[in-house]
Structure formats: structure tokens, C-alpha cells
GROMACS .gro file of C-alpha atoms in nm:
model
  414
    1MET     CA    1  -2.851  -0.084  -0.801
    2THR     CA    2  -2.804  -0.281  -1.098
    3ARG     CA    3  -2.428  -0.305  -1.244
    4SER     CA    4  -2.346  -0.071  -1.491
    5ALA     CA    5  -2.133  -0.144  -1.796
    6ARG     CA    6  -1.863   0.087  -1.700
    7ALA     CA    7  -1.844  -0.139  -1.368
    8ASP     CA    8  -1.813  -0.492  -1.588
    9ARG     CA    9  -1.527  -0.274  -1.791
   10LEU     CA   10  -1.348  -0.181  -1.485
   11LEU     CA   11  -1.366  -0.574  -1.335
   12ALA     CA   12  -1.217  -0.664  -1.662
   13GLU     CA   13  -0.966  -0.406  -1.684
   14CYS     CA   14  -0.802  -0.502  -1.356
   15ARG     CA   15  -0.791  -0.877  -1.446
   16LEU     CA   16  -0.626  -0.775  -1.765
   17ILE     CA   17  -0.349  -0.611  -1.567
   18ALA     CA   18  -0.350  -0.901  -1.341
   19GLU     CA   19  -0.208  -1.111  -1.622
   20MET     CA   20   0.084  -0.847  -1.627
   21SER     CA   21   0.316  -1.054  -1.406
   22GLU     CA   22   0.656  -1.220  -1.326
   23GLU     CA   23   0.510  -1.513  -1.291
   24VAL     CA   24   0.281  -1.770  -1.494
   25GLU     CA   25  -0.046  -1.791  -1.368
   26ARG     CA   26   0.022  -1.600  -1.052
   27THR     CA   27  -0.002  -1.210  -1.022
   28THR     CA   28   0.319  -1.104  -0.881
   29ARG     CA   29   0.441  -0.776  -0.962
   30ARG     CA   30   0.728  -0.608  -0.764
   31PHE     CA   31   0.865  -0.261  -0.810
   32LEU     CA   32   1.010  -0.166  -1.143
   33THR     CA   33   1.038  -0.528  -1.272
   34PRO     CA   34   0.935  -0.582  -1.645
   35PRO     CA   35   0.576  -0.630  -1.587
   36VAL     CA   36   0.532  -0.263  -1.443
   37ALA     CA   37   0.652  -0.130  -1.783
   38ALA     CA   38   0.375  -0.332  -1.950
   39VAL     CA   39   0.096  -0.171  -1.716
   40HIS     CA   40   0.252   0.160  -1.785
   41GLU     CA   41   0.227   0.121  -2.149
   42HIS     CA   42  -0.164  -0.002  -2.094
   43LEU     CA   43  -0.219   0.290  -1.854
   44ARG     CA   44  -0.042   0.551  -2.092
   45HIS     CA   45  -0.291   0.448  -2.375
   46ARG     CA   46  -0.586   0.490  -2.155
   47MET     CA   47  -0.445   0.836  -2.014
   48LYS     CA   48  -0.359   0.947  -2.366
   49ALA     CA   49  -0.694   0.849  -2.503
   50LEU     CA   50  -0.875   1.100  -2.222
   51GLY     CA   51  -0.606   1.368  -2.339
   52MET     CA   52  -0.374   1.386  -2.020
   53ALA     CA   53  -0.062   1.472  -2.021
   54VAL     CA   54   0.131   1.154  -1.913
   55THR     CA   55   0.474   1.118  -1.777
   56VAL     CA   56   0.717   0.872  -1.578
   57ASP     CA   57   0.881   1.035  -1.276
   58ALA     CA   58   1.242   0.923  -1.164
   59VAL     CA   59   1.089   0.687  -0.889
   60GLY     CA   60   0.870   0.513  -1.168
   61ASN     CA   61   0.545   0.680  -1.095
   62LEU     CA   62   0.309   0.708  -1.404
   63ARG     CA   63   0.148   1.002  -1.398
   64GLY     CA   64  -0.136   1.150  -1.609
   65ILE     CA   65  -0.251   1.524  -1.596
   66TRP     CA   66  -0.609   1.652  -1.734
   67GLN     CA   67  -0.616   2.049  -1.762
   68PRO     CA   68  -0.971   2.175  -1.813
   69GLU     CA   69  -0.996   2.468  -2.049
   70TYR     CA   70  -1.065   2.685  -1.753
   71ALA     CA   71  -0.716   2.824  -1.712
   72GLY     CA   72  -0.718   2.896  -1.354
   73SER     CA   73  -0.851   2.563  -1.237
   74PRO     CA   74  -0.688   2.408  -0.917
   75ARG     CA   75  -0.524   2.043  -0.916
   76PHE     CA   76  -0.667   1.754  -0.731
   77VAL     CA   77  -0.462   1.426  -0.704
   78LEU     CA   78  -0.632   1.058  -0.732
   79GLY     CA   79  -0.464   0.763  -0.750
   80SER     CA   80  -0.312   0.412  -0.581
   81HIS     CA   81  -0.057   0.172  -0.662
   82ILE     CA   82   0.050  -0.073  -0.941
   83ASP     CA   83   0.270  -0.322  -0.754
   84THR     CA   84   0.159  -0.636  -0.559
   85VAL     CA   85   0.262  -0.894  -0.299
   86PRO     CA   86   0.367  -1.256  -0.450
   87ASN     CA   87   0.046  -1.456  -0.590
   88ALA     CA   88  -0.162  -1.145  -0.556
   89GLY     CA   89  -0.557  -1.077  -0.605
   90ALA     CA   90  -0.637  -0.857  -0.904
   91PHE     CA   91  -0.781  -0.549  -0.737
   92ASP     CA   92  -0.532  -0.454  -0.461
   93GLY     CA   93  -0.426  -0.086  -0.571
   94VAL     CA   94  -0.488  -0.140  -0.924
   95LEU     CA   95  -0.852  -0.107  -0.886
   96GLY     CA   96  -0.779   0.247  -0.745
   97VAL     CA   97  -0.600   0.376  -1.060
   98VAL     CA   98  -0.840   0.222  -1.289
   99MET     CA   99  -1.137   0.404  -1.134
  100ALA     CA  100  -0.941   0.752  -1.104
  101LEU     CA  101  -0.925   0.724  -1.501
  102GLU     CA  102  -1.315   0.648  -1.487
  103LEU     CA  103  -1.361   0.987  -1.281
  104VAL     CA  104  -1.147   1.198  -1.523
  105ALA     CA  105  -1.359   1.055  -1.802
  106SER     CA  106  -1.660   1.161  -1.606
  107ALA     CA  107  -1.505   1.498  -1.512
  108GLN     CA  108  -1.470   1.580  -1.891
  109ALA     CA  109  -1.833   1.518  -1.950
  110ALA     CA  110  -1.948   1.720  -1.668
  111ALA     CA  111  -1.707   1.984  -1.772
  112LEU     CA  112  -1.564   1.992  -1.426
  113PRO     CA  113  -1.362   2.310  -1.343
  114LEU     CA  114  -1.125   2.110  -1.162
  115ALA     CA  115  -0.763   1.995  -1.306
  116LEU     CA  116  -0.711   1.613  -1.212
  117GLU     CA  117  -0.360   1.423  -1.173
  118VAL     CA  118  -0.380   1.053  -1.178
  119ILE     CA  119  -0.064   0.876  -1.015
  120ALA     CA  120  -0.040   0.520  -1.065
  121PHE     CA  121   0.217   0.458  -0.778
  122SER     CA  122   0.550   0.244  -0.885
  123GLU     CA  123   0.585   0.086  -0.508
  124GLU     CA  124   0.375   0.046  -0.193
  125GLU     CA  125   0.403  -0.332  -0.079
  126GLY     CA  126   0.750  -0.312   0.038
  127VAL     CA  127   0.816  -0.658  -0.137
  128ARG     CA  128   1.109  -0.596  -0.337
  129PHE     CA  129   1.320  -0.416  -0.129
  130GLY     CA  130   1.165  -0.446   0.234
  131VAL     CA  131   1.070  -0.093   0.251
  132PRO     CA  132   0.704   0.046   0.116
  133PHE     CA  133   0.586   0.339  -0.002
  134LEU     CA  134   0.882   0.400  -0.239
  135GLY     CA  135   0.648   0.564  -0.492
  136SER     CA  136   0.424   0.813  -0.267
  137ARG     CA  137   0.761   0.902  -0.094
  138ALA     CA  138   0.874   1.055  -0.383
  139VAL     CA  139   0.566   1.242  -0.465
  140ALA     CA  140   0.517   1.356  -0.101
  141GLY     CA  141   0.860   1.498  -0.105
  142ARG     CA  142   0.979   1.245   0.169
  143PHE     CA  143   1.210   1.015  -0.019
  144ASP     CA  144   1.540   0.988   0.184
  145PRO     CA  145   1.830   0.937  -0.058
  146GLN     CA  146   1.956   0.657   0.171
  147LEU     CA  147   1.693   0.421   0.026
  148LEU     CA  148   1.876   0.409  -0.286
  149ALA     CA  149   2.134   0.188  -0.130
  150LEU     CA  150   1.870  -0.085  -0.026
  151ARG     CA  151   1.942  -0.408  -0.193
  152ASP     CA  152   1.667  -0.707  -0.328
  153LEU     CA  153   1.728  -1.067  -0.251
  154GLU     CA  154   1.950  -1.061  -0.571
  155GLY     CA  155   2.149  -0.782  -0.455
  156VAL     CA  156   2.030  -0.541  -0.672
  157PRO     CA  157   2.053  -0.165  -0.509
  158VAL     CA  158   1.711   0.065  -0.561
  159GLU     CA  159   1.940   0.301  -0.730
  160THR     CA  160   2.038   0.035  -0.998
  161ALA     CA  161   1.669  -0.082  -1.022
  162ILE     CA  162   1.589   0.277  -1.127
  163ARG     CA  163   1.856   0.325  -1.362
  164ASP     CA  164   1.756  -0.026  -1.542
  165PHE     CA  165   1.405   0.110  -1.583
  166GLY     CA  166   1.559   0.381  -1.782
  167LEU     CA  167   1.534   0.642  -1.537
  168ASP     CA  168   1.745   0.892  -1.332
  169PRO     CA  169   1.770   0.873  -0.944
  170ALA     CA  170   1.924   1.182  -0.930
  171GLN     CA  171   1.580   1.361  -1.052
  172ILE     CA  172   1.389   1.179  -0.756
  173ASP     CA  173   1.313   1.534  -0.594
  174GLN     CA  174   1.132   1.676  -0.880
  175ALA     CA  175   0.880   1.410  -0.855
  176SER     CA  176   0.708   1.603  -0.552
  177VAL     CA  177   0.361   1.689  -0.614
  178ALA     CA  178   0.284   2.039  -0.752
  179HIS     CA  179   0.251   2.334  -0.508
  180ASP     CA  180  -0.103   2.393  -0.651
  181ALA     CA  181  -0.241   2.095  -0.569
  182VAL     CA  182  -0.551   2.122  -0.338
  183GLY     CA  183  -0.595   1.767  -0.198
  184TYR     CA  184  -0.587   1.379  -0.251
  185LEU     CA  185  -0.839   1.109  -0.282
  186GLU     CA  186  -0.756   0.726  -0.271
  187ILE     CA  187  -1.023   0.467  -0.345
  188HIS     CA  188  -0.926   0.102  -0.249
  189ILE     CA  189  -1.116  -0.212  -0.155
  190GLU     CA  190  -1.112  -0.284   0.239
  191GLN     CA  191  -0.892  -0.590   0.247
  192GLY     CA  192  -1.081  -0.669   0.561
  193PRO     CA  193  -1.433  -0.790   0.655
  194VAL     CA  194  -1.616  -0.509   0.843
  195LEU     CA  195  -1.812  -0.355   0.570
  196GLU     CA  196  -1.944  -0.685   0.431
  197ALA     CA  197  -2.016  -0.810   0.810
  198GLU     CA  198  -2.237  -0.495   0.827
  199GLY     CA  199  -2.393  -0.530   0.500
  200LEU     CA  200  -2.238  -0.202   0.374
  201GLN     CA  201  -2.103  -0.130   0.019
  202LEU     CA  202  -1.846   0.163   0.127
  203GLY     CA  203  -1.672   0.305   0.421
  204VAL     CA  204  -1.514   0.635   0.467
  205VAL     CA  205  -1.174   0.586   0.648
  206THR     CA  206  -1.102   0.803   0.935
  207GLY     CA  207  -0.721   0.724   0.974
  208ILE     CA  208  -0.467   0.462   0.902
  209VAL     CA  209  -0.275   0.241   1.173
  210GLY     CA  210   0.076   0.285   1.257
  211GLN     CA  211   0.300   0.030   1.121
  212THR     CA  212   0.671  -0.071   1.228
  213ARG     CA  213   0.862  -0.332   0.995
  214CYS     CA  214   1.154  -0.497   1.142
  215GLU     CA  215   1.413  -0.769   1.034
  216LEU     CA  216   1.544  -0.984   1.316
  217THR     CA  217   1.831  -1.256   1.277
  218PHE     CA  218   1.887  -1.544   1.534
  219SER     CA  219   2.270  -1.674   1.475
  220GLY     CA  220   2.403  -2.009   1.617
  221HIS     CA  221   2.582  -2.276   1.452
  222ALA     CA  222   2.495  -2.514   1.142
  223ASN     CA  223   2.580  -2.864   1.223
  224HIS     CA  224   2.495  -3.237   1.134
  225ALA     CA  225   2.126  -3.314   1.206
  226GLY     CA  226   2.221  -3.649   1.287
  227THR     CA  227   2.522  -3.658   1.494
  228THR     CA  228   2.480  -3.362   1.703
  229PRO     CA  229   2.291  -3.440   2.012
  230MET     CA  230   1.995  -3.221   2.101
  231HIS     CA  231   2.188  -3.035   2.412
  232LEU     CA  232   2.490  -2.943   2.217
  233ARG     CA  233   2.299  -2.784   1.947
  234SER     CA  234   2.315  -2.400   1.911
  235ASP     CA  235   1.973  -2.434   1.685
  236ALA     CA  236   1.844  -2.104   1.532
  237MET     CA  237   1.551  -2.234   1.420
  238THR     CA  238   1.401  -2.342   1.745
  239ALA     CA  239   1.500  -1.998   1.872
  240ALA     CA  240   1.286  -1.860   1.575
  241ALA     CA  241   0.991  -2.056   1.660
  242GLU     CA  242   1.020  -1.971   2.017
  243TRP     CA  243   1.013  -1.631   1.925
  244ILE     CA  244   0.729  -1.656   1.674
  245LEU     CA  245   0.503  -1.789   1.895
  246ALA     CA  246   0.618  -1.508   2.162
  247VAL     CA  247   0.502  -1.253   1.908
  248GLU     CA  248   0.152  -1.429   1.837
  249ASN     CA  249   0.096  -1.429   2.224
  250LEU     CA  250   0.197  -1.061   2.298
  251ALA     CA  251  -0.048  -0.962   2.037
  252LEU     CA  252  -0.316  -1.201   2.178
  253GLU     CA  253  -0.284  -1.046   2.519
  254SER     CA  254  -0.341  -0.733   2.351
  255ASP     CA  255  -0.703  -0.759   2.304
  256GLY     CA  256  -0.678  -0.575   1.982
  257ALA     CA  257  -0.461  -0.298   2.090
  258PHE     CA  258  -0.221  -0.412   1.857
  259ILE     CA  259  -0.188  -0.711   1.569
  260ALA     CA  260   0.157  -0.870   1.492
  261THR     CA  261   0.278  -1.066   1.177
  262VAL     CA  262   0.637  -1.282   1.137
  263GLY     CA  263   0.544  -1.340   0.773
  264LYS     CA  264   0.871  -1.417   0.638
  265ALA     CA  265   1.178  -1.664   0.750
  266LEU     CA  266   1.478  -1.720   0.563
  267ALA     CA  267   1.693  -2.012   0.736
  268LYS     CA  268   2.056  -2.117   0.625
  269PRO     CA  269   2.152  -2.339   0.487
  270ASN     CA  270   1.808  -2.435   0.449
  271ALA     CA  271   1.869  -2.779   0.423
  272SER     CA  272   1.653  -3.071   0.564
  273ASN     CA  273   1.970  -3.257   0.734
  274VAL     CA  274   2.133  -2.969   0.879
  275ILE     CA  275   2.057  -2.756   1.208
  276ALA     CA  276   1.984  -2.407   1.086
  277GLY     CA  277   2.289  -2.170   1.148
  278SER     CA  278   2.090  -1.886   1.148
  279VAL     CA  279   1.704  -1.758   1.072
  280CYS     CA  280   1.611  -1.433   0.938
  281LEU     CA  281   1.267  -1.320   1.029
  282SER     CA  282   1.027  -1.021   0.992
  283LEU     CA  283   0.795  -0.842   1.199
  284ASP     CA  284   0.496  -0.638   1.109
  285LEU     CA  285   0.347  -0.479   1.396
  286ARG     CA  286   0.052  -0.227   1.377
  287SER     CA  287  -0.179   0.001   1.616
  288GLU     CA  288  -0.401   0.281   1.595
  289ARG     CA  289  -0.176   0.418   1.887
  290ASP     CA  290   0.176   0.498   1.839
  291ASP     CA  291   0.296   0.451   2.210
  292LEU     CA  292   0.138   0.097   2.214
  293ARG     CA  293   0.318   0.005   1.899
  294ASP     CA  294   0.634   0.151   2.041
  295GLN     CA  295   0.608  -0.045   2.352
  296ALA     CA  296   0.539  -0.370   2.201
  297VAL     CA  297   0.815  -0.349   1.938
  298PHE     CA  298   1.066  -0.272   2.232
  299GLU     CA  299   0.917  -0.561   2.420
  300LEU     CA  300   0.925  -0.815   2.148
  301LEU     CA  301   1.298  -0.738   2.062
  302GLU     CA  302   1.390  -0.776   2.416
  303ARG     CA  303   1.243  -1.113   2.415
  304ALA     CA  304   1.430  -1.209   2.120
  305SER     CA  305   1.743  -1.093   2.308
  306ALA     CA  306   1.676  -1.310   2.611
  307ILE     CA  307   1.583  -1.610   2.393
  308ALA     CA  308   1.892  -1.610   2.193
  309ARG     CA  309   2.104  -1.556   2.527
  310ARG     CA  310   1.940  -1.814   2.694
  311ARG     CA  311   1.988  -2.089   2.407
  312GLY     CA  312   2.389  -1.945   2.351
  313LEU     CA  313   2.277  -1.750   2.025
  314ILE     CA  314   2.328  -1.417   1.883
  315CYS     CA  315   2.019  -1.185   1.802
  316VAL     CA  316   2.033  -0.876   1.591
  317GLY     CA  317   1.764  -0.686   1.531
  318LYS     CA  318   1.689  -0.346   1.338
  319ILE     CA  319   1.374  -0.162   1.231
  320GLN     CA  320   1.367  -0.092   0.908
  321MET     CA  321   1.014   0.110   0.896
  322GLN     CA  322   0.851   0.333   1.154
  323GLN     CA  323   0.546   0.447   1.006
  324PRO     CA  324   0.311   0.663   1.278
  325ALA     CA  325  -0.059   0.634   1.268
  326VAL     CA  326  -0.181   0.896   1.030
  327SER     CA  327  -0.546   1.060   1.020
  328MET     CA  328  -0.747   1.169   0.739
  329ASP     CA  329  -0.794   1.504   0.666
  330GLU     CA  330  -1.078   1.626   0.876
  331GLN     CA  331  -1.250   1.851   0.633
  332MET     CA  332  -1.179   1.635   0.315
  333THR     CA  333  -1.315   1.334   0.527
  334ALA     CA  334  -1.623   1.543   0.595
  335TYR     CA  335  -1.686   1.632   0.256
  336LEU     CA  336  -1.635   1.262   0.170
  337ALA     CA  337  -1.886   1.145   0.402
  338GLU     CA  338  -2.166   1.397   0.310
  339SER     CA  339  -2.102   1.280  -0.039
  340VAL     CA  340  -2.172   0.900   0.064
  341GLU     CA  341  -2.492   1.064   0.253
  342ALA     CA  342  -2.615   1.258  -0.063
  343SER     CA  343  -2.566   0.963  -0.282
  344GLY     CA  344  -2.793   0.744  -0.053
  345PHE     CA  345  -2.552   0.516   0.114
  346PRO     CA  346  -2.499   0.490   0.501
  347VAL     CA  347  -2.196   0.663   0.629
  348ARG     CA  348  -1.984   0.408   0.776
  349ARG     CA  349  -1.659   0.567   0.919
  350LEU     CA  350  -1.371   0.340   1.001
  351PRO     CA  351  -0.985   0.310   1.025
  352SER     CA  352  -0.761   0.127   0.808
  353GLY     CA  353  -0.536  -0.147   0.961
  354ALA     CA  354  -0.359  -0.204   0.624
  355GLY     CA  355  -0.114   0.076   0.525
  356HIS     CA  356  -0.169   0.278   0.205
  357ASP     CA  357   0.000   0.554   0.001
  358ALA     CA  358  -0.293   0.748   0.146
  359MET     CA  359  -0.101   0.783   0.479
  360VAL     CA  360   0.212   0.913   0.316
  361MET     CA  361   0.016   1.171   0.071
  362ALA     CA  362  -0.136   1.268   0.397
  363THR     CA  363   0.186   1.425   0.511
  364ARG     CA  364   0.194   1.674   0.176
  365LEU     CA  365  -0.187   1.699   0.110
  366PRO     CA  366  -0.538   1.694   0.274
  367THR     CA  367  -0.632   1.351   0.217
  368ALA     CA  368  -0.943   1.142   0.193
  369MET     CA  369  -0.988   0.783   0.142
  370LEU     CA  370  -1.295   0.591   0.038
  371PHE     CA  371  -1.290   0.187   0.113
  372LEU     CA  372  -1.523  -0.043  -0.112
  373ARG     CA  373  -1.609  -0.392   0.070
  374SER     CA  374  -1.380  -0.674   0.022
  375PRO     CA  375  -1.594  -1.031  -0.025
  376GLY     CA  376  -1.488  -1.264   0.208
  377GLY     CA  377  -1.261  -1.036   0.356
  378ILE     CA  378  -1.007  -1.169   0.148
  379SER     CA  379  -0.703  -0.961   0.015
  380HIS     CA  380  -0.345  -1.005  -0.101
  381HIS     CA  381  -0.492  -1.381  -0.215
  382PRO     CA  382  -0.591  -1.471  -0.606
  383ASP     CA  383  -0.958  -1.486  -0.450
  384GLU     CA  384  -0.949  -1.122  -0.352
  385SER     CA  385  -1.268  -0.991  -0.556
  386VAL     CA  386  -1.496  -0.690  -0.567
  387VAL     CA  387  -1.892  -0.670  -0.616
  388ALA     CA  388  -1.973  -0.473  -0.936
  389GLU     CA  389  -2.246  -0.281  -0.780
  390ASP     CA  390  -1.989  -0.167  -0.536
  391LEU     CA  391  -1.796  -0.005  -0.822
  392ASP     CA  392  -2.107   0.218  -0.907
  393ALA     CA  393  -2.135   0.329  -0.581
  394ALA     CA  394  -1.794   0.434  -0.539
  395LEU     CA  395  -1.791   0.620  -0.852
  396LEU     CA  396  -2.129   0.788  -0.775
  397VAL     CA  397  -1.958   0.896  -0.443
  398ALA     CA  398  -1.629   1.014  -0.580
  399GLU     CA  399  -1.819   1.226  -0.847
  400LEU     CA  400  -2.007   1.420  -0.605
  401PHE     CA  401  -1.690   1.467  -0.395
  402LEU     CA  402  -1.504   1.597  -0.689
  403SER     CA  403  -1.796   1.823  -0.803
  404ARG     CA  404  -1.796   1.963  -0.419
  405ILE     CA  405  -1.437   2.010  -0.430
  406ALA     CA  406  -1.457   2.189  -0.751
  407ARG     CA  407  -1.746   2.408  -0.591
  408ILE     CA  408  -1.530   2.521  -0.305
  409GLN     CA  409  -1.242   2.559  -0.492
  410ASP     CA  410  -1.437   2.799  -0.734
  411ASN     CA  411  -1.585   2.994  -0.396
  412LYS     CA  412  -1.958   2.850  -0.488
  413PRO     CA  413  -2.198   2.742  -0.260
  414LEU     CA  414  -2.255   2.362  -0.210
   0.00000   0.00000   0.00000
């Protein structure tokens, strides 16, 4: 298959959006920071050019709806997120949004009797406030008002961030997806090496692993690095280091049953000549089995407490997020797999090791997810890339999938 002009256009659009960033020469776009408004402006222009009705809900999700002339047509939802991790690539999340708009254009050309809502979720990564899926939680009707009190590193609460963006947090309940919606499809890069290793362009996601995020703090006593003997120290950094290795070892011993990451550490006072008085760490633990995930988290928190006691420190751990493993809708996934096969591609079913808005949307709507291969398995990095021919393949599959959905809703044979 040769690459198309629209694949090149989608690649260029993702790279353009990547320039809308909080940092120069790095793509960093956190929840409701100024570059999010720039992305909204760009996508709003695209949506209006397609004749879509455009709104921004109270948690900052940009939403466009195309309603065909057929008044009784049901609504199907497409989308992904527009926030990023620090120093991100150009395609994570955003690709799914721009491809969704391309699918609206093709649906219009085909006079598809299916209303389409495209959602650019404002927050999925959890970078700014430590809790992910703020955008899709609101759409799925699962936004806990207590989330409004969370603060970022500058001390700004979620509620204030929403108000500063010109929105009213009191209206978040109104962000819930309409009751006439019949399903949700998310197109996303795999963010892993499986498809490329098997020489495949596309994958049908069967489910998304469960995820626990924790924050853990070792507290000792800051003191002079030159005058305090080694045996008289209450060093939070060495305790943190011991625990980080314990996390790695336990995950390695699980033989792939779960994966665990300590990706963030904040030491205080964070000076080279001062023994660390406290170290705050993150823990990200994921598994397809919720029971194994819960057991591993419990054991790691217990090990942290034991390390602290042995070293004369205090350890406080708290769970910030518990997301159970989620299966994609069996029937929607079957339709997607059939569309892959009918398009001439091998059907490869696989779970997602990364969290996605689809796992939240699956609690509200029948949900399916399509993966594109990630060259080198690289994501959350500036070297993240996409193969243009894979965009054409994914669009072909998604167009056939939406056509099937429309015919089913119209009670016509496939």
C-alpha cells in the first residue's frame, strides 16, 4: 500500500500541534495550560470547517458533533487526548483526535447515517495533578468532586485551573456523554514493540491492564553532609534507593505478571552537600490481573515501611489512583476485528499495557480500540513516530467499522 496525501496531512498536523507547547523545542502540554487553548483553536477551526457543532465542556474537553441530515441517526463517539507528558512525542493521543476528524470527513462524503461526536480529551496523562483521566472521567459521568481539591506543584487546585481557563467547575456533571450514544472507538499508537516485532501494522485491543498509582514519602532528618558520620544519619535518600531496587526486583521476580515503575523522585532540601531529609516517590504498577496488582502494591508498601523502621525513618504511603483492568466490549471488538480482516489485514488481538481514555469510556459505552504500530516501540519521547501507510490502513479499517455500526443501527444486514 502506498502512502496517501491524507496520511501525509495527518502527520503534518500532529507535528504542527506538537509545537503548541509550554516549553521551547520540547513538547509539554499539561491539563489546561495556555498551549491547550492553542490546540483548541486549531481543532475548533477544523471542526467548524466540517460543519460540526463545537463546544468546550466544564473540564476542558473540546467536543465537535456532526449530525447527518437523517434526523433519527444514532450518535457514535470518537476521540483521544491532547495533553502530553513532559518532552513528549507528536502522536500520543493527538493522532487519535485528528484521525477522528478525518473519519468525519469520510463519513460525510459517504453520507453515513451515523452522527459522530469527536472528543479531544483535556487530560489523560495525570502529569499536572497526579491523577489521570480527568477529561474522560467527566464524559463517562465518573468525575469525583473531590478531584477539584488536588493541587499541582505550584499549589494551584484543579478547581482554580478550570476557572482560570474560563470554565465553570459547577457544570462538570453536564459533561456526561449523551444518552443516545451507542459506542466509542479510540485509535492510538501501540506505545510498545509487539506489532512491529511481528511485522504487523494494526492491532485490535482486547483490554487494558489495571493500574495503581501511589505516592510514598520517606522522612528522616536533613543534616550536614560533611560533619555527620555515616552511622548517625537518618538519610531518606538511601532508604528511597533501597526501596526503588525492591520495586524492580519484585517486578522481575513476577515473570511478567506485573510491571512496576518508580518514575518520579523529589528530594528535600535537594542540595548536594545536605543529607536528604525527605524523599517523595511515585509508584506505577500495572497488571492484567487485579488480584496480583493489589497483592504487589500491598507487599511493596509493607517493604517500604520495613525499610523505614530499620533505618529509623518514617514512611507514609498513599494510593492516588486504583484503576481496575478493563475489557473492551466483546461485540464492538468483534466488529472491529471483522473490519480489519475485511480490509485485508491480519487480525492481531492484544492487551494494552498503557492506560487510555478507552478504559474509562468503557464504563459508560460499548468501547473498542485500534492500535497502530509504534516504530522502535518508542513513546513518551521525542523520537515517537508513525508509519504513514499505517494511517491509511487504520482509516480504511475505521471507515468500514463505522459503516458496519451505521448499518446495524439502521437494522440493515451487514
